[in-house]
mmCIF file of C-alpha atoms in Angstrom:
data_model
loop_
_atom_site.group_PDB
_atom_site.id
_atom_site.type_symbol
_atom_site.label_atom_id
_atom_site.label_comp_id
_atom_site.label_asym_id
_atom_site.label_seq_id
_atom_site.Cartn_x
_atom_site.Cartn_y
_atom_site.Cartn_z
ATOM 1 C CA MET A 12 -58.163 -28.469 -76.565
ATOM 2 C CA ASP A 13 -61.746 -29.372 -77.808
ATOM 3 C CA ASN A 14 -61.389 -32.667 -76.033
ATOM 4 C CA ILE A 15 -60.423 -31.469 -72.713
ATOM 5 C CA ILE A 16 -63.341 -28.609 -72.757
ATOM 6 C CA TYR A 17 -65.633 -31.697 -73.641
ATOM 7 C CA SER A 18 -64.161 -33.743 -70.620
ATOM 8 C CA LEU A 19 -64.394 -30.787 -68.268
ATOM 9 C CA LYS A 20 -68.169 -30.392 -69.340
ATOM 10 C CA ILE A 21 -68.753 -34.068 -68.438
ATOM 11 C CA LEU A 22 -67.214 -33.194 -64.808
ATOM 12 C CA GLY A 23 -69.800 -30.607 -64.580
ATOM 13 C CA LEU A 24 -68.323 -27.360 -65.926
ATOM 14 C CA SER A 25 -69.871 -24.719 -68.157
ATOM 15 C CA HIS A 26 -67.854 -23.638 -71.400
ATOM 16 C CA TYR A 27 -66.594 -20.453 -69.645
ATOM 17 C CA GLU A 28 -65.916 -22.478 -66.460
ATOM 18 C CA ALA A 29 -63.788 -24.979 -68.679
ATOM 19 C CA GLU A 30 -61.926 -21.978 -70.551
ATOM 20 C CA ALA A 31 -61.185 -20.376 -67.075
ATOM 21 C CA TYR A 32 -59.801 -23.526 -65.514
ATOM 22 C CA ILE A 33 -57.665 -24.154 -68.627
ATOM 23 C CA SER A 34 -56.246 -20.652 -68.530
ATOM 24 C CA LEU A 35 -55.600 -20.816 -64.637
ATOM 25 C CA ASN A 36 -53.666 -24.083 -65.398
ATOM 26 C CA LYS A 37 -51.204 -21.890 -67.455
ATOM 27 C CA LEU A 38 -51.107 -19.202 -64.891
ATOM 28 C CA ILE A 39 -51.130 -21.189 -61.611
ATOM 29 C CA SER A 40 -52.228 -18.277 -59.510
ATOM 30 C CA ALA A 41 -53.858 -15.084 -60.852
ATOM 31 C CA LYS A 42 -56.303 -12.220 -60.453
ATOM 32 C CA ALA A 43 -59.695 -12.171 -62.260
ATOM 33 C CA ASP A 44 -58.854 -9.616 -64.849
ATOM 34 C CA GLU A 45 -55.711 -11.704 -65.974
ATOM 35 C CA ILE A 46 -57.911 -14.960 -66.169
ATOM 36 C CA SER A 47 -60.544 -13.045 -68.037
ATOM 37 C CA GLU A 48 -58.054 -11.503 -70.717
ATOM 38 C CA LEU A 49 -56.308 -15.214 -71.203
ATOM 39 C CA ALA A 50 -59.655 -17.045 -71.305
ATOM 40 C CA ASN A 51 -61.550 -14.459 -73.371
ATOM 41 C CA ILE A 52 -64.304 -14.114 -70.987
ATOM 42 C CA PRO A 53 -66.458 -10.957 -70.420
ATOM 43 C CA ARG A 54 -65.329 -9.043 -67.296
ATOM 44 C CA THR A 55 -68.870 -9.036 -66.333
ATOM 45 C CA LYS A 56 -69.020 -12.839 -66.085
ATOM 46 C CA ILE A 57 -65.575 -13.763 -64.755
ATOM 47 C CA TYR A 58 -66.349 -13.145 -60.856
ATOM 48 C CA TYR A 59 -69.261 -15.392 -61.314
ATOM 49 C CA VAL A 60 -67.320 -18.105 -63.308
ATOM 50 C CA LEU A 61 -64.628 -18.108 -60.788
ATOM 51 C CA LYS A 62 -67.101 -18.332 -57.904
ATOM 52 C CA GLU A 63 -68.543 -21.415 -59.448
ATOM 53 C CA LEU A 64 -65.214 -23.010 -60.121
ATOM 54 C CA ASP A 65 -64.241 -22.594 -56.577
ATOM 55 C CA LYS A 66 -67.721 -24.140 -55.342
ATOM 56 C CA LYS A 67 -67.041 -26.982 -57.779
ATOM 57 C CA GLY A 68 -63.519 -27.644 -56.350
ATOM 58 C CA PHE A 69 -61.356 -26.676 -59.365
ATOM 59 C CA ILE A 70 -59.714 -23.658 -58.020
ATOM 60 C CA LYS A 71 -59.232 -22.005 -54.417
ATOM 61 C CA THR A 72 -59.915 -18.269 -53.879
ATOM 62 C CA ASN A 73 -57.273 -16.446 -51.813
ATOM 63 C CA HIS A 74 -59.696 -14.051 -49.686
ATOM 64 C CA GLY A 75 -56.500 -12.496 -48.056
ATOM 65 C CA THR A 76 -55.673 -10.307 -51.088
ATOM 66 C CA ARG A 77 -57.232 -7.365 -52.573
ATOM 67 C CA PRO A 78 -57.775 -7.649 -55.477
ATOM 68 C CA LEU A 79 -58.707 -11.385 -55.017
ATOM 69 C CA THR A 80 -56.394 -13.999 -56.450
ATOM 70 C CA TYR A 81 -57.239 -17.378 -57.609
ATOM 71 C CA THR A 82 -54.952 -20.616 -57.535
ATOM 72 C CA VAL A 83 -55.696 -23.456 -59.651
ATOM 73 C CA ILE A 84 -56.264 -26.936 -57.869
ATOM 74 C CA PRO A 85 -54.063 -29.564 -59.844
ATOM 75 C CA PRO A 86 -55.916 -31.392 -62.583
ATOM 76 C CA PHE A 87 -54.986 -34.725 -60.972
ATOM 77 C CA ASN A 88 -56.685 -33.740 -57.727
ATOM 78 C CA ALA A 89 -59.582 -31.851 -59.330
ATOM 79 C CA TYR A 90 -60.174 -34.612 -61.859
ATOM 80 C CA ASN A 91 -59.948 -37.571 -59.263
ATOM 81 C CA ASN A 92 -62.387 -35.791 -56.997
ATOM 82 C CA LYS A 93 -64.904 -35.171 -59.588
ATOM 83 C CA LYS A 94 -64.528 -38.453 -61.276
ATOM 84 C CA GLU A 95 -65.346 -40.229 -57.913
ATOM 85 C CA GLU A 96 -68.304 -37.890 -57.329
ATOM 86 C CA LEU A 97 -69.445 -38.476 -60.912
ATOM 87 C CA ILE A 98 -69.164 -42.326 -60.572
ATOM 88 C CA LYS A 99 -70.973 -42.304 -57.493
ATOM 89 C CA LYS A 100 -73.802 -40.340 -58.876
ATOM 90 C CA LEU A 101 -73.953 -42.535 -62.138
ATOM 91 C CA ASN A 102 -73.872 -45.887 -59.795
ATOM 92 C CA GLU A 103 -76.732 -44.393 -57.643
ATOM 93 C CA SER A 104 -78.706 -43.197 -60.964
ATOM 94 C CA GLY A 105 -78.339 -46.363 -62.405
ATOM 95 C CA GLU A 106 -79.533 -48.338 -59.634
ATOM 96 C CA ARG A 107 -82.511 -46.109 -59.386
ATOM 97 C CA LEU A 108 -83.409 -46.473 -63.154
ATOM 98 C CA ASN A 109 -82.957 -50.396 -62.715
ATOM 99 C CA GLY A 110 -85.578 -50.297 -59.971
ATOM 100 C CA ILE A 111 -87.801 -48.252 -62.117
ATOM 101 C CA TYR A 112 -87.306 -50.610 -65.296
ATOM 102 C CA ASN A 113 -87.586 -53.812 -63.336
ATOM 103 C CA ASN A 114 -90.794 -52.573 -61.484
ATOM 104 C CA GLN A 115 -92.096 -51.639 -64.931
ATOM 105 C CA ILE A 116 -91.221 -54.974 -66.538
ATOM 106 C CA ASN A 117 -93.094 -56.627 -63.916
ATOM 107 C CA GLU A 118 -96.068 -54.704 -64.673
ATOM 108 C CA THR A 119 -95.887 -54.831 -68.437
ATOM 109 C CA GLN A 120 -97.048 -57.997 -69.940
ATOM 110 C CA ALA A 121 -94.443 -59.739 -72.223
ATOM 111 C CA PRO A 122 -95.684 -60.709 -75.887
ATOM 112 C CA VAL A 123 -96.804 -64.370 -74.649
ATOM 113 C CA TRP A 124 -100.232 -65.173 -73.530
ATOM 114 C CA LEU A 125 -101.895 -68.364 -72.072
ATOM 115 C CA ILE A 126 -105.235 -69.325 -73.355
ATOM 116 C CA ASN A 127 -107.698 -71.583 -71.793
ATOM 117 C CA SER A 128 -110.524 -73.563 -72.844
ATOM 118 C CA SER A 129 -110.865 -75.273 -76.367
ATOM 119 C CA LYS A 130 -113.395 -72.689 -77.492
ATOM 120 C CA ASN A 131 -110.964 -69.774 -76.742
ATOM 121 C CA ILE A 132 -108.005 -71.509 -78.510
ATOM 122 C CA ILE A 133 -109.923 -72.430 -81.587
ATOM 123 C CA ASN A 134 -111.123 -68.643 -81.539
ATOM 124 C CA LYS A 135 -107.541 -67.479 -81.596
ATOM 125 C CA GLU A 136 -106.430 -69.777 -84.099
ATOM 126 C CA LEU A 137 -109.277 -68.605 -86.370
ATOM 127 C CA GLU A 138 -108.543 -64.916 -85.722
ATOM 128 C CA LEU A 139 -104.875 -65.388 -86.465
ATOM 129 C CA ILE A 140 -105.542 -67.277 -89.777
ATOM 130 C CA LYS A 141 -107.721 -64.351 -90.802
ATOM 131 C CA GLU A 142 -105.073 -61.917 -90.194
ATOM 132 C CA SER A 143 -102.237 -63.555 -92.075
ATOM 133 C CA LYS A 144 -100.670 -61.801 -94.952
ATOM 134 C CA LYS A 145 -98.134 -64.318 -96.391
ATOM 135 C CA SER A 146 -98.270 -67.840 -94.939
ATOM 136 C CA VAL A 147 -100.086 -70.232 -92.503
ATOM 137 C CA TYR A 148 -98.060 -73.440 -91.620
ATOM 138 C CA ILE A 149 -99.753 -75.808 -89.336
ATOM 139 C CA THR A 150 -98.840 -79.033 -87.521
ATOM 140 C CA ILE A 151 -101.773 -80.996 -86.316
ATOM 141 C CA GLY A 152 -101.391 -83.834 -83.959
ATOM 142 C CA PHE A 153 -105.007 -83.512 -82.561
ATOM 143 C CA LEU A 154 -108.159 -81.383 -82.983
ATOM 144 C CA PHE A 155 -110.998 -80.405 -80.862
ATOM 145 C CA GLU A 156 -114.419 -81.309 -81.822
ATOM 146 C CA ASN A 157 -115.793 -79.677 -85.157
ATOM 147 C CA GLU A 158 -112.300 -77.910 -85.211
ATOM 148 C CA ASP A 159 -111.427 -79.413 -88.665
ATOM 149 C CA ASP A 160 -114.568 -77.743 -90.297
ATOM 150 C CA GLU A 161 -113.923 -74.580 -88.687
ATOM 151 C CA LEU A 162 -110.172 -74.539 -89.877
ATOM 152 C CA ILE A 163 -111.130 -75.638 -93.457
ATOM 153 C CA ASN A 164 -113.755 -72.765 -93.781
ATOM 154 C CA THR A 165 -111.615 -70.115 -92.451
ATOM 155 C CA LEU A 166 -108.680 -71.261 -94.406
ATOM 156 C CA LYS A 167 -110.721 -70.954 -97.628
ATOM 157 C CA LYS A 168 -111.657 -67.453 -96.895
ATOM 158 C CA ILE A 169 -108.158 -66.127 -96.767
ATOM 159 C CA SER A 170 -106.214 -64.748 -99.926
ATOM 160 C CA ASN A 171 -105.258 -67.115 -102.677
ATOM 161 C CA GLU A 172 -101.793 -65.814 -102.589
ATOM 162 C CA ILE A 173 -101.102 -67.003 -98.857
ATOM 163 C CA GLN A 174 -99.152 -70.220 -98.599
ATOM 164 C CA ILE A 175 -100.841 -72.881 -96.714
ATOM 165 C CA LYS A 176 -98.802 -75.681 -95.521
ATOM 166 C CA ILE A 177 -99.734 -78.476 -92.993
ATOM 167 C CA ILE A 178 -98.266 -81.381 -91.359
ATOM 168 C CA LEU A 179 -100.731 -83.889 -89.726
ATOM 169 C CA ASN A 180 -101.547 -87.040 -88.536
ATOM 170 C CA ASN A 181 -103.471 -89.558 -90.816
ATOM 171 C CA GLU A 182 -106.096 -90.328 -88.361
ATOM 172 C CA ILE A 183 -107.139 -88.375 -85.389
ATOM 173 C CA ASN A 184 -109.540 -88.986 -82.714
ATOM 174 C CA ILE A 185 -112.252 -86.437 -83.223
ATOM 175 C CA ASN A 186 -115.986 -85.946 -82.912
ATOM 176 C CA GLY A 187 -116.407 -89.314 -80.972
ATOM 177 C CA GLY A 188 -114.298 -91.392 -83.317
ATOM 178 C CA LYS A 189 -111.276 -91.654 -85.485
ATOM 179 C CA GLU A 190 -111.309 -89.733 -88.791
ATOM 180 C CA ASN A 191 -109.101 -89.654 -91.763
ATOM 181 C CA ILE A 192 -108.112 -85.871 -91.357
ATOM 182 C CA TYR A 193 -105.330 -86.199 -93.980
ATOM 183 C CA GLU A 194 -107.772 -86.843 -96.685
ATOM 184 C CA LYS A 195 -110.431 -84.259 -95.359
ATOM 185 C CA PHE A 196 -107.831 -81.365 -95.733
ATOM 186 C CA LYS A 197 -106.332 -82.625 -99.138
ATOM 187 C CA ASN A 198 -109.666 -82.865 -100.577
ATOM 188 C CA SER A 199 -110.768 -79.751 -99.277
ATOM 189 C CA GLU A 200 -110.048 -77.584 -102.556
ATOM 190 C CA LEU A 201 -107.924 -75.180 -100.606
ATOM 191 C CA SER A 202 -105.953 -72.618 -102.631
ATOM 192 C CA ASN A 203 -102.286 -72.941 -102.227
ATOM 193 C CA LEU A 204 -102.359 -75.956 -99.852
ATOM 194 C CA GLU A 205 -99.508 -78.162 -99.671
ATOM 195 C CA ILE A 206 -99.755 -81.016 -97.028
ATOM 196 C CA PHE A 207 -98.206 -84.175 -95.940
ATOM 197 C CA GLU A 208 -98.790 -86.565 -93.212
ATOM 198 C CA ARG A 209 -96.578 -87.635 -90.487
ATOM 199 C CA ASN A 210 -96.873 -89.344 -87.081
ATOM 200 C CA LEU A 211 -97.224 -86.494 -84.574
ATOM 201 C CA PRO A 212 -97.638 -86.304 -80.471
ATOM 202 C CA PRO A 213 -100.708 -84.592 -79.484
ATOM 203 C CA THR A 214 -99.850 -81.093 -79.736
ATOM 204 C CA LYS A 215 -100.675 -78.465 -82.351
ATOM 205 C CA LEU A 216 -98.543 -75.540 -83.735
ATOM 206 C CA LEU A 217 -100.010 -72.670 -85.824
ATOM 207 C CA ILE A 218 -97.366 -70.161 -87.386
ATOM 208 C CA ILE A 219 -98.352 -66.958 -89.097
ATOM 209 C CA ASP A 220 -96.289 -65.093 -91.193
ATOM 210 C CA GLY A 221 -93.319 -66.380 -89.510
ATOM 211 C CA LYS A 222 -93.840 -63.722 -86.921
ATOM 212 C CA GLU A 223 -96.303 -65.183 -84.352
ATOM 213 C CA ILE A 224 -97.210 -68.783 -83.293
ATOM 214 C CA LEU A 225 -99.840 -70.449 -81.318
ATOM 215 C CA ARG A 226 -99.132 -73.869 -79.669
ATOM 216 C CA THR A 227 -101.565 -76.068 -78.048
ATOM 217 C CA PHE A 228 -100.912 -78.772 -75.705
ATOM 218 C CA ILE A 229 -103.375 -81.286 -74.021
ATOM 219 C CA LYS A 230 -103.255 -84.493 -72.082
ATOM 220 C CA VAL A 231 -104.661 -87.657 -73.422
ATOM 221 C CA ASP A 232 -105.678 -91.043 -72.006
ATOM 222 C CA ASP A 233 -104.621 -94.506 -72.958
ATOM 223 C CA ASP A 234 -106.958 -94.816 -75.992
ATOM 224 C CA ASN A 235 -105.404 -91.257 -77.005
ATOM 225 C CA LEU A 236 -108.544 -89.483 -76.287
ATOM 226 C CA ILE A 237 -108.453 -85.821 -74.890
ATOM 227 C CA ILE A 238 -108.718 -85.552 -71.285
ATOM 228 C CA PRO A 239 -111.221 -82.585 -70.732
ATOM 229 C CA ASN A 240 -109.929 -79.357 -69.154
ATOM 230 C CA THR A 241 -106.183 -80.071 -69.765
ATOM 231 C CA GLU A 242 -105.885 -77.992 -72.969
ATOM 232 C CA ILE A 243 -103.771 -74.919 -72.878
ATOM 233 C CA GLY A 244 -102.734 -72.564 -75.674
ATOM 234 C CA ILE A 245 -99.414 -70.613 -75.746
ATOM 235 C CA TRP A 246 -99.640 -67.360 -78.157
ATOM 236 C CA ASN A 247 -96.226 -66.060 -78.582
ATOM 237 C CA LYS A 248 -95.381 -62.718 -80.614
ATOM 238 C CA TYR A 249 -91.648 -62.910 -80.174
ATOM 239 C CA GLU A 250 -90.454 -62.651 -83.597
ATOM 240 C CA GLU A 251 -87.313 -64.356 -83.191
ATOM 241 C CA ILE A 252 -88.890 -67.447 -81.723
ATOM 242 C CA SER A 253 -91.580 -67.381 -84.323
ATOM 243 C CA LYS A 254 -88.973 -67.205 -86.889
ATOM 244 C CA ASN A 255 -86.966 -69.996 -85.444
ATOM 245 C CA TYR A 256 -90.149 -72.217 -85.402
ATOM 246 C CA SER A 257 -90.951 -71.327 -88.941
ATOM 247 C CA ASN A 258 -87.565 -72.372 -90.132
ATOM 248 C CA MET A 259 -87.789 -75.707 -88.380
ATOM 249 C CA PHE A 260 -91.210 -76.101 -90.012
ATOM 250 C CA ILE A 261 -90.050 -75.513 -93.524
ATOM 251 C CA ASP A 262 -87.117 -77.906 -92.943
ATOM 252 C CA ASP A 263 -89.422 -80.707 -91.796
ATOM 253 C CA PHE A 264 -91.788 -80.102 -94.554
ATOM 254 C CA TYR A 265 -89.199 -80.061 -97.505
ATOM 255 C CA LYS A 266 -87.772 -83.346 -95.908
ATOM 256 C CA LEU A 267 -91.283 -84.860 -96.128
ATOM 257 C CA LYS A 268 -91.445 -83.602 -99.735
ATOM 258 C CA GLU A 269 -88.100 -85.247 -100.836
ATOM 259 C CA ASP A 270 -89.247 -88.342 -99.237
ATOM 260 C CA LYS A 271 -92.384 -88.328 -101.102
ATOM 261 C CA ILE A 272 -90.502 -87.925 -104.223
#
């Protein structure tokens, strides 16, 4: 019986209305006092309850009799009518809510940001490194002017407990000429640093705590020099995406470590 009452409430009936409708299904047609007694509804409330049931299409009031009599509308008809009405309302409200949601999504910035200019990209890299709690993973296929010193100095300031793993090109065009960046980072006396070299394309990837990443892309000329104003950074805080990049980095890193051994 509780399930029937619950389903009737879903269709818009109050508890008393559900009890009265169930009772009238047993009586088929009856007077208010008979329904009140069977449904255990106070007589002071029964007329209002029956009026609402009539209005909602669950019973029919026979106005030609005194006292009034009430006839049940068969559940098949009452349920079907109410189900169609409910489904229509649900569809309409669903469409309206989707519209509200989609409009809000368009106005809400996703956790991905584009960063322009080498200065802004370097500043964001240094900021993220300073905020790291567990790990800093970096792949370095290129560096901006003086970026090597800024990275090393900032990495030295973070906690000794933070893992620092770097994969980078042996030589990189920087500061007007080619420099052996691998040796510079390796000899920087960074705590907890593990570093390996590998031939990389001119991109850069910074992974912080496996939760956010900053990828930087540039265009280079035939001499592998950075073409000015082509740099763009993509800061991504989608944790699942960042975790995938972190896992791929670790796989590559330990393959290099095994090859070294």
